[in-house]
PDB file of C-alpha atoms in Angstrom:
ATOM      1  CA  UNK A   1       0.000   0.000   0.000  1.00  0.00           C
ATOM      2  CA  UNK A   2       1.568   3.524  -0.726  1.00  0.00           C
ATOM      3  CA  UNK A   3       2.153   5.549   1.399  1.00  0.00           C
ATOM      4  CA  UNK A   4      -0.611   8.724   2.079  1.00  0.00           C
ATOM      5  CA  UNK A   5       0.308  11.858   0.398  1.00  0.00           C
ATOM      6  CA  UNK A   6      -0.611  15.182  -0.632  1.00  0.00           C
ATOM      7  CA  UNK A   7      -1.877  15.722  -3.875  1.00  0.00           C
ATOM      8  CA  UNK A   8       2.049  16.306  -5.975  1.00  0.00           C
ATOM      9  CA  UNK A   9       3.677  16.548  -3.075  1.00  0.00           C
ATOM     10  CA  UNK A  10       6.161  13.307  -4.867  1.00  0.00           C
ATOM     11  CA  UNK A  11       8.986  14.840  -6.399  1.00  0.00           C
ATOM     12  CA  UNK A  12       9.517  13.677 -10.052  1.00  0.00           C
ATOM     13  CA  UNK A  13      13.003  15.301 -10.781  1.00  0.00           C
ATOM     14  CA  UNK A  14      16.073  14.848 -12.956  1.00  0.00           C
ATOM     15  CA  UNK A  15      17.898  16.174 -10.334  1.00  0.00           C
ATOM     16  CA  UNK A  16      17.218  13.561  -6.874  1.00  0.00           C
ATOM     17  CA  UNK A  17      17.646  15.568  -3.574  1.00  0.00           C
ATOM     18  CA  UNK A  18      20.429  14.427  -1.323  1.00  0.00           C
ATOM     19  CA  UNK A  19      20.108  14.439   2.539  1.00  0.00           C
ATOM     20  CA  UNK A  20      23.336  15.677   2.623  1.00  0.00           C
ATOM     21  CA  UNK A  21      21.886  18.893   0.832  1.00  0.00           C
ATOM     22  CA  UNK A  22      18.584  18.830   2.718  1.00  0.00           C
ATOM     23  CA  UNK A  23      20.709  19.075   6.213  1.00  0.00           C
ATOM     24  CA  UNK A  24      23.100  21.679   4.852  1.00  0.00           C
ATOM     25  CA  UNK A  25      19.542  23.929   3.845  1.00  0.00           C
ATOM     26  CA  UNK A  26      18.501  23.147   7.569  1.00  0.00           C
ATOM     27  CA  UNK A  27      21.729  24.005   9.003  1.00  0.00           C
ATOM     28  CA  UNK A  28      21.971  27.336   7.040  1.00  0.00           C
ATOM     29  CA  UNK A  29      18.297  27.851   8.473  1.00  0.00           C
ATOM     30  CA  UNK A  30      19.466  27.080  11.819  1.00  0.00           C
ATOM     31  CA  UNK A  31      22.438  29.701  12.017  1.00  0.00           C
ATOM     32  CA  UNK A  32      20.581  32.472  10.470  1.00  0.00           C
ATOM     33  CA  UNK A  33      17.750  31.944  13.035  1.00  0.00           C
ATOM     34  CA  UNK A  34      20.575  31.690  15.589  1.00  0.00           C
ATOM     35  CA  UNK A  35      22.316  34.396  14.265  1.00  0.00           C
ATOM     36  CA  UNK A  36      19.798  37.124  13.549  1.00  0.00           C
ATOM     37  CA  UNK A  37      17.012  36.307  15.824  1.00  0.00           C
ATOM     38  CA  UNK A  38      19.120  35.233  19.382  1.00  0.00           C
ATOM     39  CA  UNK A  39      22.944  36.410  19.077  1.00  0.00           C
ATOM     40  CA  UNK A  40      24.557  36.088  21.918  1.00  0.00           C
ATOM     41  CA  UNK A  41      21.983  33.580  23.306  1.00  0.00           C
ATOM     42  CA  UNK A  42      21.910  35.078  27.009  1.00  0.00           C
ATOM     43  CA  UNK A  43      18.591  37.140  26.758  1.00  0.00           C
ATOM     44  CA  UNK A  44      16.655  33.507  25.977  1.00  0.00           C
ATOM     45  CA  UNK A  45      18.885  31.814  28.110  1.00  0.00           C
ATOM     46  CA  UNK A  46      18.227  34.188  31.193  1.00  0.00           C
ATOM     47  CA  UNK A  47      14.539  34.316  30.441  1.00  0.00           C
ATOM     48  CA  UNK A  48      13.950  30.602  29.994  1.00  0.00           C
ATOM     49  CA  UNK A  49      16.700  29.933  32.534  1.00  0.00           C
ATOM     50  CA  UNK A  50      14.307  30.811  35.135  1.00  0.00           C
ATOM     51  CA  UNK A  51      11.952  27.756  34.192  1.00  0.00           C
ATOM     52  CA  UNK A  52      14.226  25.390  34.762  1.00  0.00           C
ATOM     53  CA  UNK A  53      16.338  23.049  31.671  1.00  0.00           C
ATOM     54  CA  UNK A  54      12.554  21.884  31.434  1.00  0.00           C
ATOM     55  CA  UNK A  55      11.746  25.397  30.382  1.00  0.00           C
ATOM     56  CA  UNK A  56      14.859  25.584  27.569  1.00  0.00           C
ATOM     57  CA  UNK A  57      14.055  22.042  26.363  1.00  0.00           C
ATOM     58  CA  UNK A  58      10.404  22.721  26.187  1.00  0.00           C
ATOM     59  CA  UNK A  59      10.776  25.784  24.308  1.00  0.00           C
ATOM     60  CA  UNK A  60      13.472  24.431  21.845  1.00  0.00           C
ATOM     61  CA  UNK A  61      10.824  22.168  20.818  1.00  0.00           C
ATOM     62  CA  UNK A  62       8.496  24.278  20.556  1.00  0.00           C
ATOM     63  CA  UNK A  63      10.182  26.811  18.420  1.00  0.00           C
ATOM     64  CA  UNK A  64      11.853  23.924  16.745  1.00  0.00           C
ATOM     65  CA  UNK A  65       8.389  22.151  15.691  1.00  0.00           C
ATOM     66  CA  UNK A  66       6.821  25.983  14.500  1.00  0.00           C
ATOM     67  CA  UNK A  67      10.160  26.642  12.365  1.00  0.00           C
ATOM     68  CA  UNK A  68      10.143  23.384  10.701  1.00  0.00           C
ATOM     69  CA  UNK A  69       6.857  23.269  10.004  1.00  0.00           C
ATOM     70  CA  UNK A  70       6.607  27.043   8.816  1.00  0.00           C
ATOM     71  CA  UNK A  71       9.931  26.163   6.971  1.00  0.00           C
ATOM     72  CA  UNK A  72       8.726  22.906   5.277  1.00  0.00           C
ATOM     73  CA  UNK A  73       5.623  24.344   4.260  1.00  0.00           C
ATOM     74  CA  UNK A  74       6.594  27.492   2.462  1.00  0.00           C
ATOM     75  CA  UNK A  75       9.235  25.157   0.644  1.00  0.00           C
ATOM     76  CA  UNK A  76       6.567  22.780  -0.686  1.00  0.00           C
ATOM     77  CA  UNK A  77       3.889  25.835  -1.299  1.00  0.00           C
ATOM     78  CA  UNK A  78       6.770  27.416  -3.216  1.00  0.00           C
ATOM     79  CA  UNK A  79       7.757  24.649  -4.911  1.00  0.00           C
ATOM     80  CA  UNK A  80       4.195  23.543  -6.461  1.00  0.00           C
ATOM     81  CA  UNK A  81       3.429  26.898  -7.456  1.00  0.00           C
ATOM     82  CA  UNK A  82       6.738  27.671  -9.182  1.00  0.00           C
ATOM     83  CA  UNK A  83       6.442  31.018  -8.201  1.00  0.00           C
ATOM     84  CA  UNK A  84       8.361  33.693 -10.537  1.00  0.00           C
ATOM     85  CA  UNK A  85       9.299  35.582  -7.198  1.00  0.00           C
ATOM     86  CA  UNK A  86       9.824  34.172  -3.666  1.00  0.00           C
ATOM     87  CA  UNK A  87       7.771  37.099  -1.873  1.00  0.00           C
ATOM     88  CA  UNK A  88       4.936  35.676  -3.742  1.00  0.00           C
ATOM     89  CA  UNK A  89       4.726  33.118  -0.864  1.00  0.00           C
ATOM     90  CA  UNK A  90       3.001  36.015   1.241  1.00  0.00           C
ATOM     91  CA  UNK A  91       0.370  36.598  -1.092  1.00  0.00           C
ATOM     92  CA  UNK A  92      -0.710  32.954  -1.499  1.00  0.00           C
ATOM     93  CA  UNK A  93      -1.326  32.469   2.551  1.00  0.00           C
ATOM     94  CA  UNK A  94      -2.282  36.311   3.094  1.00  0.00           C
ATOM     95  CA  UNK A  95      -3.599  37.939  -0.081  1.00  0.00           C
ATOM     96  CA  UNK A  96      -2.767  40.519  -2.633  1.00  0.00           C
ATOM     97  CA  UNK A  97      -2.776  43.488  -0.037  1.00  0.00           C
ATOM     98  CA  UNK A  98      -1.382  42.464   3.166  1.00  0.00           C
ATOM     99  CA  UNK A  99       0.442  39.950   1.054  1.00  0.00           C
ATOM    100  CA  UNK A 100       2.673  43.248  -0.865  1.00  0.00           C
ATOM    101  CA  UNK A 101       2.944  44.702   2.858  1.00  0.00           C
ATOM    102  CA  UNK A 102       4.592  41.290   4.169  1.00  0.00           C
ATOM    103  CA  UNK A 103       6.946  41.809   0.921  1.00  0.00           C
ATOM    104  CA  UNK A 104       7.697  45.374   1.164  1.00  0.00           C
ATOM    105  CA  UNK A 105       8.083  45.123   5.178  1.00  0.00           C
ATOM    106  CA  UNK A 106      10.329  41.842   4.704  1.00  0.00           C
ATOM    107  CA  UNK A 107      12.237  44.013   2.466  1.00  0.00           C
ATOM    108  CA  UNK A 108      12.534  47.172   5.275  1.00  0.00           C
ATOM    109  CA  UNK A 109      13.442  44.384   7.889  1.00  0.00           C
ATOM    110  CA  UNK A 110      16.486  42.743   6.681  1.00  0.00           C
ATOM    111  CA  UNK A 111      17.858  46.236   5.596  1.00  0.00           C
ATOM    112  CA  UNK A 112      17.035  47.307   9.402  1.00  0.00           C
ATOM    113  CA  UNK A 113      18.680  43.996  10.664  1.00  0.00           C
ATOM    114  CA  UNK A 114      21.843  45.368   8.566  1.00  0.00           C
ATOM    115  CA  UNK A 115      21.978  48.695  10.020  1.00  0.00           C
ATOM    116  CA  UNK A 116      22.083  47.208  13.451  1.00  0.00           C
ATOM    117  CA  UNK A 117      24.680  44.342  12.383  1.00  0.00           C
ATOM    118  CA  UNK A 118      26.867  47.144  11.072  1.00  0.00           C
ATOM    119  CA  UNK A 119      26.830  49.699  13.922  1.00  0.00           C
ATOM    120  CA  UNK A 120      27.204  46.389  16.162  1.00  0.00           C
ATOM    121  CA  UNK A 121      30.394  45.641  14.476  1.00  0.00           C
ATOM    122  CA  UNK A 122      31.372  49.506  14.975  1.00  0.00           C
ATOM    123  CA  UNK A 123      30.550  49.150  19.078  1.00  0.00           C
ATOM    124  CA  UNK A 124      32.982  45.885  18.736  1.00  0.00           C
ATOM    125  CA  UNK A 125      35.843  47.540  17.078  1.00  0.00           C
ATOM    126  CA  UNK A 126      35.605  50.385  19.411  1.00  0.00           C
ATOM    127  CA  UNK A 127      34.600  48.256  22.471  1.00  0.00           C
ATOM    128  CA  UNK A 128      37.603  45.479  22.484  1.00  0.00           C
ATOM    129  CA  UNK A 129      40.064  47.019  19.997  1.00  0.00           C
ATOM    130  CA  UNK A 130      39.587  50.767  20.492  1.00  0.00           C
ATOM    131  CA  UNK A 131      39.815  51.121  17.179  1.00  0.00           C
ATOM    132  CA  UNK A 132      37.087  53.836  15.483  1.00  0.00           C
ATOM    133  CA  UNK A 133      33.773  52.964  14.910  1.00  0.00           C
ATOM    134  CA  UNK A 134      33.460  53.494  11.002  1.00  0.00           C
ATOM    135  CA  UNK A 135      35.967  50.764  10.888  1.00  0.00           C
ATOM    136  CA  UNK A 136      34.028  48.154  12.087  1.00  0.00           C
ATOM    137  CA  UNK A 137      31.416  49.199  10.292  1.00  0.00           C
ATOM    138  CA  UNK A 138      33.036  50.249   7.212  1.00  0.00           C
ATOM    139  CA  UNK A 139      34.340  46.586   7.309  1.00  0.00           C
ATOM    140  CA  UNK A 140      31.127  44.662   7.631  1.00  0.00           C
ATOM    141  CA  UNK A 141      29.877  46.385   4.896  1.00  0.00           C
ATOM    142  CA  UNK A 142      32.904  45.305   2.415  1.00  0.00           C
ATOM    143  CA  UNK A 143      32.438  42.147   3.427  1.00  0.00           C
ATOM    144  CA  UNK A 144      28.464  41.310   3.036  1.00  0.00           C
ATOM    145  CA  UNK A 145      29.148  43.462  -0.439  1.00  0.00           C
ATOM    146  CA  UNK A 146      31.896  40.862  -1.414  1.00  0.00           C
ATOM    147  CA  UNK A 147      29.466  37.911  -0.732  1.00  0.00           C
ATOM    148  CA  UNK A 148      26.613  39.611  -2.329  1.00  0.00           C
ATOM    149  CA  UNK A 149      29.075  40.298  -5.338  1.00  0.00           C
ATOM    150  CA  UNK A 150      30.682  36.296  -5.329  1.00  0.00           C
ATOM    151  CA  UNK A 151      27.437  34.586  -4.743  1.00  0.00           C
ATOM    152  CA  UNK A 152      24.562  33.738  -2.152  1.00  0.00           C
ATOM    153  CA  UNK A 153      24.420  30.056  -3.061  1.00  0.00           C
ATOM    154  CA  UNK A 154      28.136  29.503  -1.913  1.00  0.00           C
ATOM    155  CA  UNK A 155      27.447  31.335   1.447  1.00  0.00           C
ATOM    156  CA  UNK A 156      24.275  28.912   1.812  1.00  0.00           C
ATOM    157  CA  UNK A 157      26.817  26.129   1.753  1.00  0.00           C
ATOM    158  CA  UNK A 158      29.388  26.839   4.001  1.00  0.00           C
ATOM    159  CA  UNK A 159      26.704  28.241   6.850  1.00  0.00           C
ATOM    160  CA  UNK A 160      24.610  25.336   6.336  1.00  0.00           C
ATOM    161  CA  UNK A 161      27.683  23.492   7.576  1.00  0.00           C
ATOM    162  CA  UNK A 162      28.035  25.701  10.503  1.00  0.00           C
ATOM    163  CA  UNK A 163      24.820  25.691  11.724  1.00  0.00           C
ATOM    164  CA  UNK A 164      24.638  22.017  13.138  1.00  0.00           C
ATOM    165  CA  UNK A 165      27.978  22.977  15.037  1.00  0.00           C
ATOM    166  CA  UNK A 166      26.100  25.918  16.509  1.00  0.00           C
ATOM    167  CA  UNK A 167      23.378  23.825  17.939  1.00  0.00           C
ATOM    168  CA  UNK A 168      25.625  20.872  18.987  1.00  0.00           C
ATOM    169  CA  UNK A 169      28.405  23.762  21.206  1.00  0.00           C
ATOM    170  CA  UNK A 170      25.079  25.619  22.585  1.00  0.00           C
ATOM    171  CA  UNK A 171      23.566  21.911  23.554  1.00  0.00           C
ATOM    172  CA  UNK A 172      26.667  21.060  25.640  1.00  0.00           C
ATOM    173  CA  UNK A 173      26.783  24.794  27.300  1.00  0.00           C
ATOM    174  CA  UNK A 174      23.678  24.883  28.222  1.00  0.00           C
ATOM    175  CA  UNK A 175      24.092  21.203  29.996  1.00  0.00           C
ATOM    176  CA  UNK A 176      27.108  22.478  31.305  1.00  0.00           C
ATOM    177  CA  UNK A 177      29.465  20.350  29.958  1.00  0.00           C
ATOM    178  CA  UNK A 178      31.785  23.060  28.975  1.00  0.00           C
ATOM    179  CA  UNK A 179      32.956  22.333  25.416  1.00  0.00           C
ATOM    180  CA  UNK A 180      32.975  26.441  25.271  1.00  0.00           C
TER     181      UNK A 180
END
């Protein structure tokens, strides 16, 4: 008996997806979320600290299951509706109008995100080198520029390999093991 599925969710490709690929597209989902969304990891720790390793498990798998899920889902939407641009994933689950503000404010936050990366990296260099501000700043920009200029796809690749290590050094800090 097959197995239940979604009407097309089977792949029939040329090109067969690897696992190896799928976890290196989960890692590079993991380190951006860890990256952009808890840096440092010691607000969430603190908060969630307070319930207990209970409290950090619990929500780990709770944001875990939401990610995935959201994750997963706008891949396969995307995916069977061959969409010409990826922002057209807000309009299919919110419609045309509050679908264009999801794309236009998705736009405004990442650029926001990079203003605060870049005067972050100014605070460092002035912080713990006491070098000038622009610096740091100056020299985040050159570099996003020069990955934006060689290529997203290879940056995918090598975070996607970091990302597993991310979760595996915060797993054995939080236990207390120490590996950091």
């Amino acid at each position: 008996m097959a197995m239940p599925t979604r009407t097309g969710t089977r792949l029939d490709t040329a090109e067969r997806t690897s696992v190896l690929r799928v976890l290196t597209y989960a890692g590079a989902i993991i380190a951006f979320l860890i990256g952009s969304g808890f840096a440092t990891g010691q607000e969430i720790l603190q908060y969630f600290a307070s319930y207990g390793f209970q409290g950090i498990v619990g929500t780990g798998a709770v944001v875990l299951i939401l990610i995935t899920y959201v994750a997963a889902e706008f891949l396969f939407v995307g995916h069977m509706k061959k969409f010409e641009h990826p922002s057209m994933i807000f309009r299919y689950y919110t419609g045309k109008h509050l679908g264009t503000f999801f794309d236009y404010f998705s736009i405004l936050f990442v650029f926001l995100s990079f203003t605060v990366m870049v005067s972050g990296a100014g605070a460092v260099f002035e912080e713990h080198f006491g070098l000038p501000k622009y610096l740091g700043g100056a020299g985040l920009a050159i570099v996003v520029s020069a990955t934006v200029w060689f290529g997203l796809k290879n940056l995918v690749d090598v975070i996607g390999k970091i990302g597993p290590v991310i979760v595996v050094v915060g797993l054995f800090t939080i236990r207390g093991v120490g590996v950091v």
